[in-house]
CSV table of C-alpha atoms in Angstrom, one decimal:
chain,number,residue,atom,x,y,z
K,25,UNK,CA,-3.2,13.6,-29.2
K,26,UNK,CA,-3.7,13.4,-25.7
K,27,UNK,CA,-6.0,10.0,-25.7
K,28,UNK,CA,-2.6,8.5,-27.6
K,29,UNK,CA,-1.3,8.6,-23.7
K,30,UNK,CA,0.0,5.2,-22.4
K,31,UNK,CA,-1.5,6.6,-19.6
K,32,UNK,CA,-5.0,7.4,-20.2
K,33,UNK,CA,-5.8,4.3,-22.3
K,34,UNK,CA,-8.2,1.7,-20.7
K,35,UNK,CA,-6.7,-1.5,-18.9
K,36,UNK,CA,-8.8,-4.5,-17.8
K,37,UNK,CA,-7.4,-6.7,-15.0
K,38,UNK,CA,-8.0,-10.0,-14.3
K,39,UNK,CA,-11.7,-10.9,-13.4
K,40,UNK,CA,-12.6,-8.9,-15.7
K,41,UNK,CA,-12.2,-5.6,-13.5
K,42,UNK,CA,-12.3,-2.7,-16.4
K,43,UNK,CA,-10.5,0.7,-15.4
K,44,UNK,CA,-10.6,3.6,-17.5
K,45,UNK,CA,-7.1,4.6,-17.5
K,46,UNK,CA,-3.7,3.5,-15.9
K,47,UNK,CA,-3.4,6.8,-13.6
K,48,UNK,CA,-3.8,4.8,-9.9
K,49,UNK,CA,-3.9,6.5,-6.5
K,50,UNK,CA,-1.0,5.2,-4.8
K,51,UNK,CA,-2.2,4.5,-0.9
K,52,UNK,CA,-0.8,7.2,1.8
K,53,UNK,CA,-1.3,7.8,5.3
K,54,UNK,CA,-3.1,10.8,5.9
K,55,UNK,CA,-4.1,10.4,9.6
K,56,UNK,CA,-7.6,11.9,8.9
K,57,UNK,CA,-9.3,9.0,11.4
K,58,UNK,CA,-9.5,11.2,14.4
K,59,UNK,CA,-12.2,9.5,16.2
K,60,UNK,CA,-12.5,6.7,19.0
K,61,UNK,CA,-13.4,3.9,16.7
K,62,UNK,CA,-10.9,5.0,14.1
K,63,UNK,CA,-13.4,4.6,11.4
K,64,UNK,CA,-13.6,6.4,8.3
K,65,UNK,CA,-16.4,9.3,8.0
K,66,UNK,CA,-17.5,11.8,6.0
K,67,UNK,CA,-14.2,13.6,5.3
K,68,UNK,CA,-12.8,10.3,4.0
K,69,UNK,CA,-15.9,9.9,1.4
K,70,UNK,CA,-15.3,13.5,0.0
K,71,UNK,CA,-11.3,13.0,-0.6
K,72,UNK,CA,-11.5,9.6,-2.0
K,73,UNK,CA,-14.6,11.0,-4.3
K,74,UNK,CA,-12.7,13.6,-5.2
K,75,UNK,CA,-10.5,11.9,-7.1
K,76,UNK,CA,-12.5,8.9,-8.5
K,77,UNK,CA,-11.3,9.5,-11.8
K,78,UNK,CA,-8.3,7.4,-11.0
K,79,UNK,CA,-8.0,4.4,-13.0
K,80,UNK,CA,-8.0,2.6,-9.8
K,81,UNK,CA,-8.1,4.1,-6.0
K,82,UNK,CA,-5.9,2.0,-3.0
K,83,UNK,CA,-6.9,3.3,-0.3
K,84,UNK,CA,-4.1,4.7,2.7
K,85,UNK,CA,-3.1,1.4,4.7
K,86,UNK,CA,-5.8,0.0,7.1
K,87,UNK,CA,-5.0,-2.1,10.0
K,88,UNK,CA,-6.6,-5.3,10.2
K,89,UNK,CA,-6.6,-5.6,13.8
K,90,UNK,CA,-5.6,-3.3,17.0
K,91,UNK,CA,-2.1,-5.0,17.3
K,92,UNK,CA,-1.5,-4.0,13.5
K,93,UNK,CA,-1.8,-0.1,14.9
K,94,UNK,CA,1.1,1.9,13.9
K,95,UNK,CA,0.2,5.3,13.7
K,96,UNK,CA,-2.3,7.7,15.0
K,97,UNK,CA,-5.6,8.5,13.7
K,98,UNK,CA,-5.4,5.5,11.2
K,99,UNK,CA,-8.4,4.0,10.2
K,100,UNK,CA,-8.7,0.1,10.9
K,101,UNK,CA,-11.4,-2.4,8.8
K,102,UNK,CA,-11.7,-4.7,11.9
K,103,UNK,CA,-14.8,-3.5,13.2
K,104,UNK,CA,-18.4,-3.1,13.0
K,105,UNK,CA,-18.3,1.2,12.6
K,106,UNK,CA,-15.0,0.5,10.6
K,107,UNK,CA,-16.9,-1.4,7.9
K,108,UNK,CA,-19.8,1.0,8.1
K,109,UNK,CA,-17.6,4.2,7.6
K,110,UNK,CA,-15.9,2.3,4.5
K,111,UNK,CA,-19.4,1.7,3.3
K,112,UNK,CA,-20.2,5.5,2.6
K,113,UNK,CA,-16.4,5.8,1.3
K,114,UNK,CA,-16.7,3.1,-1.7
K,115,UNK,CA,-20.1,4.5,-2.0
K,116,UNK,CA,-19.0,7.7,-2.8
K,117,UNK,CA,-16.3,6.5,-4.6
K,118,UNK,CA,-18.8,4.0,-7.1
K,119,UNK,CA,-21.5,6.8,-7.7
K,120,UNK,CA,-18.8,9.0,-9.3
K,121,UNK,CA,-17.9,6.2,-11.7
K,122,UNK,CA,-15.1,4.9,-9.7
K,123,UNK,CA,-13.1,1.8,-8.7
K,124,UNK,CA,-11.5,1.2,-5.5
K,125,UNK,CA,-9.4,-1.4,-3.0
K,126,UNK,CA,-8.6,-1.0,0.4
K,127,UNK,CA,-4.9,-1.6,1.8
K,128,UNK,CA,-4.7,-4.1,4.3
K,129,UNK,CA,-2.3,-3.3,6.7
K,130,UNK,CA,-0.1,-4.7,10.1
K,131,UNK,CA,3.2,-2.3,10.8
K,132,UNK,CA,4.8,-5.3,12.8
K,133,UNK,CA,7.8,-3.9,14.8
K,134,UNK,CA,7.5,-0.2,13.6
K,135,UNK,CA,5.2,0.6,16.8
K,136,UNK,CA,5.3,1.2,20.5
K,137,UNK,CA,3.5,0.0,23.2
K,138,UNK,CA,1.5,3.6,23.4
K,139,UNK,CA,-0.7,1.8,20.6
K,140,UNK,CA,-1.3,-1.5,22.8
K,141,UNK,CA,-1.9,-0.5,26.3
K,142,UNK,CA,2.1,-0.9,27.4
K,143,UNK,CA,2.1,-4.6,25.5
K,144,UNK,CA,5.5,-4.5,22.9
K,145,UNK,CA,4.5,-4.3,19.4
K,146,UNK,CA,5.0,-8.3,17.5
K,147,UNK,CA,7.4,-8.7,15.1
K,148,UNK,CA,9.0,-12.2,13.3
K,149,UNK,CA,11.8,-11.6,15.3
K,150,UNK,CA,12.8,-9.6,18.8
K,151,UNK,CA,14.7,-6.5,16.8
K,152,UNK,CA,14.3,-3.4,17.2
K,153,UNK,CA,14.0,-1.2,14.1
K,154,UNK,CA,15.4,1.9,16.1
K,155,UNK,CA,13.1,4.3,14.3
K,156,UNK,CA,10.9,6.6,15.5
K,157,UNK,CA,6.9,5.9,16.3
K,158,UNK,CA,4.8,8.6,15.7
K,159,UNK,CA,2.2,8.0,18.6
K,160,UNK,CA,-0.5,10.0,20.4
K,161,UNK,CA,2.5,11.8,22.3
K,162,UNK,CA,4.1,12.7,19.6
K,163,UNK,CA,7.8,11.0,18.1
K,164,UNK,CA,8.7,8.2,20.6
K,165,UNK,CA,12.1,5.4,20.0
K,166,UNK,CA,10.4,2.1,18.9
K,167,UNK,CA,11.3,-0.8,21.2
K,168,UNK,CA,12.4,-4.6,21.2
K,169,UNK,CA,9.4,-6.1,19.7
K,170,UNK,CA,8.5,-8.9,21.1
K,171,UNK,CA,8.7,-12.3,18.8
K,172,UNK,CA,5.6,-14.1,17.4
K,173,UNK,CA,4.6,-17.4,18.4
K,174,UNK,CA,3.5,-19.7,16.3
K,175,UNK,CA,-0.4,-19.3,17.3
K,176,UNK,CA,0.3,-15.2,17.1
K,177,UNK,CA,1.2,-15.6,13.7
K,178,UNK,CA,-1.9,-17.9,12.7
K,179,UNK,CA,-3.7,-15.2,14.3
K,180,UNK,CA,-2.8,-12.4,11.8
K,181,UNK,CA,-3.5,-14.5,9.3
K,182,UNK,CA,-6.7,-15.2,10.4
K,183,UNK,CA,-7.0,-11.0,10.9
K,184,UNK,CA,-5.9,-10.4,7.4
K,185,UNK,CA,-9.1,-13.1,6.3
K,186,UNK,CA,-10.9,-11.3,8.5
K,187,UNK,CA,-10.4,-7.7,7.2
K,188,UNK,CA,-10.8,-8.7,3.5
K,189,UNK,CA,-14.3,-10.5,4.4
K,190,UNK,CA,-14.9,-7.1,5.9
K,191,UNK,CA,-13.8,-4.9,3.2
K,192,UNK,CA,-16.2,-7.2,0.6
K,193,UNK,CA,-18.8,-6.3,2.7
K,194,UNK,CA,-18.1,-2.6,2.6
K,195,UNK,CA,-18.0,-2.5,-0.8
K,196,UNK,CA,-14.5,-2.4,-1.9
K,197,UNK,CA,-13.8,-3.7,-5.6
K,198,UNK,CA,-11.0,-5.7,-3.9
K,199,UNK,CA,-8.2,-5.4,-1.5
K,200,UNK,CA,-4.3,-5.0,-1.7
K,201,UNK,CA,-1.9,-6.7,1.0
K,202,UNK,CA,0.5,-4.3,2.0
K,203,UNK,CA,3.3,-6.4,2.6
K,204,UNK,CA,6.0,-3.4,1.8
K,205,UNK,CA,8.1,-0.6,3.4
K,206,UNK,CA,9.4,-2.5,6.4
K,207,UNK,CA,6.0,-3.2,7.7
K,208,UNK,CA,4.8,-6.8,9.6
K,209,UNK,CA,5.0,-9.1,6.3
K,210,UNK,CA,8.1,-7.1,5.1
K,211,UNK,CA,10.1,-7.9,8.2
K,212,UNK,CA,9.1,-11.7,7.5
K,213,UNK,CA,10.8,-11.5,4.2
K,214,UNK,CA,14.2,-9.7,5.4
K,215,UNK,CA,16.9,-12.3,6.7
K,216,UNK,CA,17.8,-8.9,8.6
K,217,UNK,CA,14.7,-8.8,10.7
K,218,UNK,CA,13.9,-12.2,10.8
K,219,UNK,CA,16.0,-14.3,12.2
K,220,UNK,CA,13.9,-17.5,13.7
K,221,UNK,CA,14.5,-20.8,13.5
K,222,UNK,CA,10.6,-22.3,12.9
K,223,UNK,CA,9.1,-22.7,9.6
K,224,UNK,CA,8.4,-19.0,9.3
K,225,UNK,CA,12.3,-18.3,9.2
K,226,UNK,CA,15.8,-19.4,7.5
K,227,UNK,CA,15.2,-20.1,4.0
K,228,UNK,CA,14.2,-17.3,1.3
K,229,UNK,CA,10.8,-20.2,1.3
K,230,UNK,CA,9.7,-19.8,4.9
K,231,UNK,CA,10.9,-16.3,5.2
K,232,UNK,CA,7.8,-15.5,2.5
K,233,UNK,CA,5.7,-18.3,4.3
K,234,UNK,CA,3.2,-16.1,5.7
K,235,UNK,CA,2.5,-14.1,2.5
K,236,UNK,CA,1.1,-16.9,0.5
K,237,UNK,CA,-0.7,-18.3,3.7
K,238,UNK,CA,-2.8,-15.0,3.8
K,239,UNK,CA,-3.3,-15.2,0.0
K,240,UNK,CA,-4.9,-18.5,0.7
K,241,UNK,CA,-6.7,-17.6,3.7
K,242,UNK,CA,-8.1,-14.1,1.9
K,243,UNK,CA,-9.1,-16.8,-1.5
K,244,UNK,CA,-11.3,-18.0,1.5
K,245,UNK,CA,-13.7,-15.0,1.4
K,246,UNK,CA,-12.8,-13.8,-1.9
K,247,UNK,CA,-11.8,-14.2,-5.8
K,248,UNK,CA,-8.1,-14.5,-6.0
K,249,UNK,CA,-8.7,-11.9,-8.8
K,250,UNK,CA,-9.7,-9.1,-6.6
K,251,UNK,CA,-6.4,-9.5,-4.6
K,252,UNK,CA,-3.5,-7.5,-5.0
K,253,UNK,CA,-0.2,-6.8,-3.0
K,254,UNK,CA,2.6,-4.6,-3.1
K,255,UNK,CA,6.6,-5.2,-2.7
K,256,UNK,CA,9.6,-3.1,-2.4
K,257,UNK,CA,12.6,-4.8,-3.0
K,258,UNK,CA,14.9,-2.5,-3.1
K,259,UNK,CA,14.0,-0.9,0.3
K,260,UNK,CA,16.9,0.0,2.5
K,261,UNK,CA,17.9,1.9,5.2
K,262,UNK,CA,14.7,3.1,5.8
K,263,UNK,CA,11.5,1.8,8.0
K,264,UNK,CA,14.1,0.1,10.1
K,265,UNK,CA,15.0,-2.1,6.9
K,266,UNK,CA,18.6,-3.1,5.9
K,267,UNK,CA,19.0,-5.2,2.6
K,268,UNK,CA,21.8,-8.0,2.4
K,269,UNK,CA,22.5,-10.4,-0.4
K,270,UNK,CA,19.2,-12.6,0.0
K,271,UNK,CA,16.7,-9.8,-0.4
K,272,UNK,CA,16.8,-9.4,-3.9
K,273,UNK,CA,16.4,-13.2,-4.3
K,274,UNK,CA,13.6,-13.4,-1.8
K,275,UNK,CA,11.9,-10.9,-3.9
K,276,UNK,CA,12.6,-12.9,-7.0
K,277,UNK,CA,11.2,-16.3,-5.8
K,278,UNK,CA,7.8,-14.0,-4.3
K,279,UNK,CA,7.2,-12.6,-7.6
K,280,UNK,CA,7.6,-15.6,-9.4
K,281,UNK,CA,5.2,-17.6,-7.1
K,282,UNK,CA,2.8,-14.8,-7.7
K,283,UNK,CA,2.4,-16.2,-11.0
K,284,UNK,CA,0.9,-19.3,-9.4
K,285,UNK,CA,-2.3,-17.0,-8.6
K,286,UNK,CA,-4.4,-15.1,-10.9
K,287,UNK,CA,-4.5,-11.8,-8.7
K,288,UNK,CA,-5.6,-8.8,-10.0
K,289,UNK,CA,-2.3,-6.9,-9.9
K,290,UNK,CA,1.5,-6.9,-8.2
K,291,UNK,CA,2.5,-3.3,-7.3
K,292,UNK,CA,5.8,-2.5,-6.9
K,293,UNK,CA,7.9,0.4,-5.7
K,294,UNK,CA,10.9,2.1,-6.9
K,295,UNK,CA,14.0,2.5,-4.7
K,296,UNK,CA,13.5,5.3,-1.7
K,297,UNK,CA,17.3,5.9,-2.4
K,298,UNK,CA,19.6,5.9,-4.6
K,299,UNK,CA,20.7,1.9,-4.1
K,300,UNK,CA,23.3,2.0,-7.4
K,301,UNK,CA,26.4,1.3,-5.1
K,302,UNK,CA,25.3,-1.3,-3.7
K,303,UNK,CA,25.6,-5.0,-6.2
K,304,UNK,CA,23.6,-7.1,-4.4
K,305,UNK,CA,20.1,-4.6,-4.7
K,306,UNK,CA,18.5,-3.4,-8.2
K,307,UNK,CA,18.0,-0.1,-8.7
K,308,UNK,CA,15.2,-0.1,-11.7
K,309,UNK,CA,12.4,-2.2,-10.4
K,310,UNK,CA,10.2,-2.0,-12.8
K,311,UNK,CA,12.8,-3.7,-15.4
K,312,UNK,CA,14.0,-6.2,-14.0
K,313,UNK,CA,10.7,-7.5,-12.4
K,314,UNK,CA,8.7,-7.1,-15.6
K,315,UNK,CA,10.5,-10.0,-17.3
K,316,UNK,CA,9.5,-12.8,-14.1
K,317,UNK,CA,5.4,-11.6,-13.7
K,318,UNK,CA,3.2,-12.4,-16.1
K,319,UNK,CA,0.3,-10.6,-14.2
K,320,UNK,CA,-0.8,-6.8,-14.3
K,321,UNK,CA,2.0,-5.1,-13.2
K,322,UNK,CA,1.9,-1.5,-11.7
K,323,UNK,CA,4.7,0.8,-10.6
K,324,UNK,CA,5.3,3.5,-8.1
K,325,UNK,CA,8.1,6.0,-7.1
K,326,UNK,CA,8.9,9.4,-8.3
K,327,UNK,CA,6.6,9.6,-11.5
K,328,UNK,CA,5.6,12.2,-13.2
K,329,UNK,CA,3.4,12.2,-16.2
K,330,UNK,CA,6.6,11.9,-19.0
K,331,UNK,CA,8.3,8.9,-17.3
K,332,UNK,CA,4.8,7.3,-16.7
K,333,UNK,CA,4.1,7.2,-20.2
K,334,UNK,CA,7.5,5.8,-20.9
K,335,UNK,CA,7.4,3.1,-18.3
K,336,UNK,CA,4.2,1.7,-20.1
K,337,UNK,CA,5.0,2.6,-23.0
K,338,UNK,CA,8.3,0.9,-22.8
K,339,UNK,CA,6.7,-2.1,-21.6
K,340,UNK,CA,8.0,-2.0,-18.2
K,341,UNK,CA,4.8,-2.0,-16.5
K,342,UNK,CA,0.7,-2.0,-17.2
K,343,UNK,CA,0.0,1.1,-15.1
K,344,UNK,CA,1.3,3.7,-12.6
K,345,UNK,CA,0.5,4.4,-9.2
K,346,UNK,CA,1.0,8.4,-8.0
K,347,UNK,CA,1.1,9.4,-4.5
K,348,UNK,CA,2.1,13.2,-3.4
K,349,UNK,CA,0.5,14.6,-6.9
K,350,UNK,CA,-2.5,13.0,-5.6
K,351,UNK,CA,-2.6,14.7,-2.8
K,352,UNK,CA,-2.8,18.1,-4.4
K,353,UNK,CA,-4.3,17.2,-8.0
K,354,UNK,CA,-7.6,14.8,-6.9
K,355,UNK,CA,-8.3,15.8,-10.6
K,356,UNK,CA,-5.1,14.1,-11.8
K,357,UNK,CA,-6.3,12.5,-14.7
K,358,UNK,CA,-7.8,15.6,-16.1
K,359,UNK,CA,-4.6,17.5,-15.8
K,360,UNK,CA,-2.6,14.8,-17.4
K,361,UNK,CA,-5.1,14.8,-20.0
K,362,UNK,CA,-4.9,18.3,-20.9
K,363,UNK,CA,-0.7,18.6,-20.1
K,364,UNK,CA,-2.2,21.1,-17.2
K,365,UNK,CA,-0.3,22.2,-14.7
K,366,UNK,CA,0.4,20.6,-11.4
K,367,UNK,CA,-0.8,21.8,-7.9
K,368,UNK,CA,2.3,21.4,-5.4
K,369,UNK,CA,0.9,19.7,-2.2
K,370,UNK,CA,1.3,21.5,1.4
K,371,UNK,CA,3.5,19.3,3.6
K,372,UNK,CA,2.7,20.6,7.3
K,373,UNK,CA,-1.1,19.2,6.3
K,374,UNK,CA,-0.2,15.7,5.0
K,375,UNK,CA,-1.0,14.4,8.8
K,376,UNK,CA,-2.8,16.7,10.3
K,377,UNK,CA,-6.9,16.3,10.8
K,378,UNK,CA,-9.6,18.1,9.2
K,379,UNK,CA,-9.9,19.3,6.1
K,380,UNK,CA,-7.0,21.5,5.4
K,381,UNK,CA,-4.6,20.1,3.3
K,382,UNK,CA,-6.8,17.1,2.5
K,383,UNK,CA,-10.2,17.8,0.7
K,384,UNK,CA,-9.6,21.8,-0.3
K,385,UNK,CA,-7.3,21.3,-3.0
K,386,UNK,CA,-9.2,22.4,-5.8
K,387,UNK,CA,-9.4,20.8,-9.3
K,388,UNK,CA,-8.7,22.3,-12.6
K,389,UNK,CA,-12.2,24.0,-13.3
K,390,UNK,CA,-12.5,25.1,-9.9
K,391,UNK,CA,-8.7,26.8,-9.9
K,392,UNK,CA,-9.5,28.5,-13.0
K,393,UNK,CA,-12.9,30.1,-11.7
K,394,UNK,CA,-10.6,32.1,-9.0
C-alpha cells in the first residue's frame, strides 16, 4: 500500500535525470562552514549522506562570490577549497545512491558591511530592508545598501556563471538559482525594492532582467536541463520584502518565460503568512502556478506527508520539497514509507557548529536499537 504513495513513486526530470521518489530536501542554512575558507568538510559529507535517500538533495544556499555573504559560517562555491570540500560532499552523496544540486546564492541588501570589510552590501536599489543581519557579532540593523551599477550587475552574473562552472566540476547533478525569500535576484523582481530607472528597473520585463541573463550565462557552462530555480511569490513582510499589486504579475510573466527553457524543475514556495486578506497576492501557490508551467514543478511550505500526497496527487505539483522534517528525519523517506513516526528537530542547534543538532539525529533503525 505504501509504494501506491504519490510520494514515493519515481519521477524523471528533464535530461533524463531519474529520481527515485518525489520526497526532495528543501535547501536550509545550517551555518556548519566554520572555517576560514568557508568550504564545506567532512561534517557536510556525513549530513548530506545521511539523507541521500531523497528523491533529490538542494543543498543550503551557497554564495557565489564574497559580496553575496549574508550570513556567518556559510559555505561559498567560488573558490578553489570551496569546490574541493563540495567534491567529497556530492561524493558522499552519489556512493549512497543519491542525487544532488547545489543552491546558488547572493543575499543582496540583507547583509552588513561586517561581511565586506566596512563596504555596504549591493542591492538593485539604495533601500534598506530594516532587518536584522546575523553577522560574526551577533544580530546587527542592516544598512542602506548601496545601488548596483550597471558593470556590478554584469559582474554577478558573471559570479553566478562562475559558481555553476564550479559546482559541475564538483560533481553536482545540477544547480538551483535561488532567486527567492527577499534575497539579491528577489529584490530585482519587487517594484518595492527596486526602484531604478536603467534597463534593470520599471517594467515587470526589466525588473526580472537579470534572472534570465544568468539562465543564459549558466547555459554557458551547462545543460539548461540541469538548472533549476526557486520563487516565492507570495512573500511578504518578511526578509525586508513588501508585496504590492505588480508582484503577483511579475511572478506570472517569470514563470511563463520559464517555459521558454527546458530546465530541470521550478520550485516554488508557499506563503510564510497567512496572505488571504490581501487581493492583490495568492495564497495557494501551487494552484494557481500549476496551470502557467509546463515544466517539473515542485513545492515547498508547511508539508507533511498527507498534504504531500494530495498536492501531487491532486495534480498541483510533480514533487515536494521538505525542510525542518529534514533536519530531524535524514531517513525521511523511509519513515514516510512505513507511516513511522516523525523526529521533532531541536531549534537552539539549527545554526550552531559541530555536530549537535546536525548529523546525530538518528534514523529509524538506529532509534529503535536504543
Amino acid at each position: 500500500m505504501n509504494y501506491e504513495q504519490p510520494l514515493v513513486q519515481p519521477i524523471t526530470l528533464a535530461g533524463g535525470l531519474e529520481l527515485k521518489n518525489r520526497i526532495w530536501m528543501a535547501p536550509m542554512t545550517r551555518s556548519r562552514a566554520d572555517n576560514p575558507a568557508n568550504k564545506p568538510f567532512e561534517i557536510h559529507e556525513k549530513y548530506y549522506a545521511q539523507r541521500a535517500s531523497a528523491g533529490l538533495i538542494i543543498t543550503e544556499g551557497s554564495q557565489v562570490s564574497t559580496e553575496g555573504v549574508g550570513y556567518i559560517n556559510t559555505p561559498g562555491i567560488y573558490s578553489d577549497a570551496q569546490v574541493e570540500g563540495w567534491k567529497g560532499v556530492t561524493k558522499a552523496v552519489h556512493d549512497k545512491g543519491g542525487k544532488i544540486f547545489i543552491q546558488l546564492w547572493h543575499v543582496g541588501r540583507i547583509s552588513h558591511p561586517d561581511f565586506h570589510d566596512g563596504n555596504l552590501p549591493l542591492a538593485p536599489s539604495a533601500i534598506n530592508p530594516n532587518e536584522k543581519s546575523f553577522t560574526p557579532e551577533g544580530f546587527k540593523e542592516t544598512v542602506t545598501p548601496k545601488e548596483m551599477t550597471r558593470a556590478e550587475i554584469k559582474q554577478t552574473i558573471e559570479d553566478f556563471k562562475n559558481a555553476g562552472k564550479n559546482a559541475m566540476e564538483a560533481g553536482f547533478d545540477g544547480i538551483e538559482i535561488h532567486s527567492s525569500n527577499g534575497y539579491l535576484l528577489h529584490q530585482f523582481f519587487n517594484a518595492t525594492s527596486n526602484v531604478r530607472r536603467d534597463e534593470y528597473g520599471g517594467s515587470i520585463e526589466n525588473r526580472a532582467k537579470i534572472l534570465f541573463e544568468i539562465i543564459e550565462a549558466l547555459k554557458e557552462v551547462m545543460p539548461e536541463q540541469k538548472i533549476g530555480l526557486r520563487l516565492n511569490p507570495s512573500l511578504n513582510g518578511a526578509f525586508g520584502m513588501t508585496a504590492d499589486q505588480e508582484t503577483i504579475p511579475t511572478f506570472e510573466y517569470i514563470v511563463r518565460k520559464l517555459n521558454d527553457y527546458d530546465l530541470a524543475y521550478l520550485h516554488l514556495s508557499e506563503p510564510f503568512s497567512d496572505v488571504s486578506a490581501i487581493t492583490y497576492l495568492v495564497s495557494h501557490i501551487a494552484k494557481h502556478f500549476r496551470p502557467l508551467y509546463k515544466g517539473t514543478l515542485v513545492i515547498n511550505g508547511g508539508f507533511d506527508q498527507e498534504k504531500g500526497n494530495k498536492v501531487i496527487e491532486q495534480g498541483d505539483a510533480d514533487a515536494v520539497a521538505y525542510a525542518k522534517l529534514y533536519i530531524s528525519n535524514p531517513d525521511l523517506v523511509e519513515r514516510f514509507e512505513q507511516n513511522a513516526e516523525l523526529a521533532s528537530p531541536d531549534k537552539d542547534t539549527f545554526y550552531t557548529p559541530g555536530e549537535k543538532g546536525y548529523t546525530d539525529y538518528p534514523a529509524l533503525k538506529e532509534s529503535q536499537v536504543r
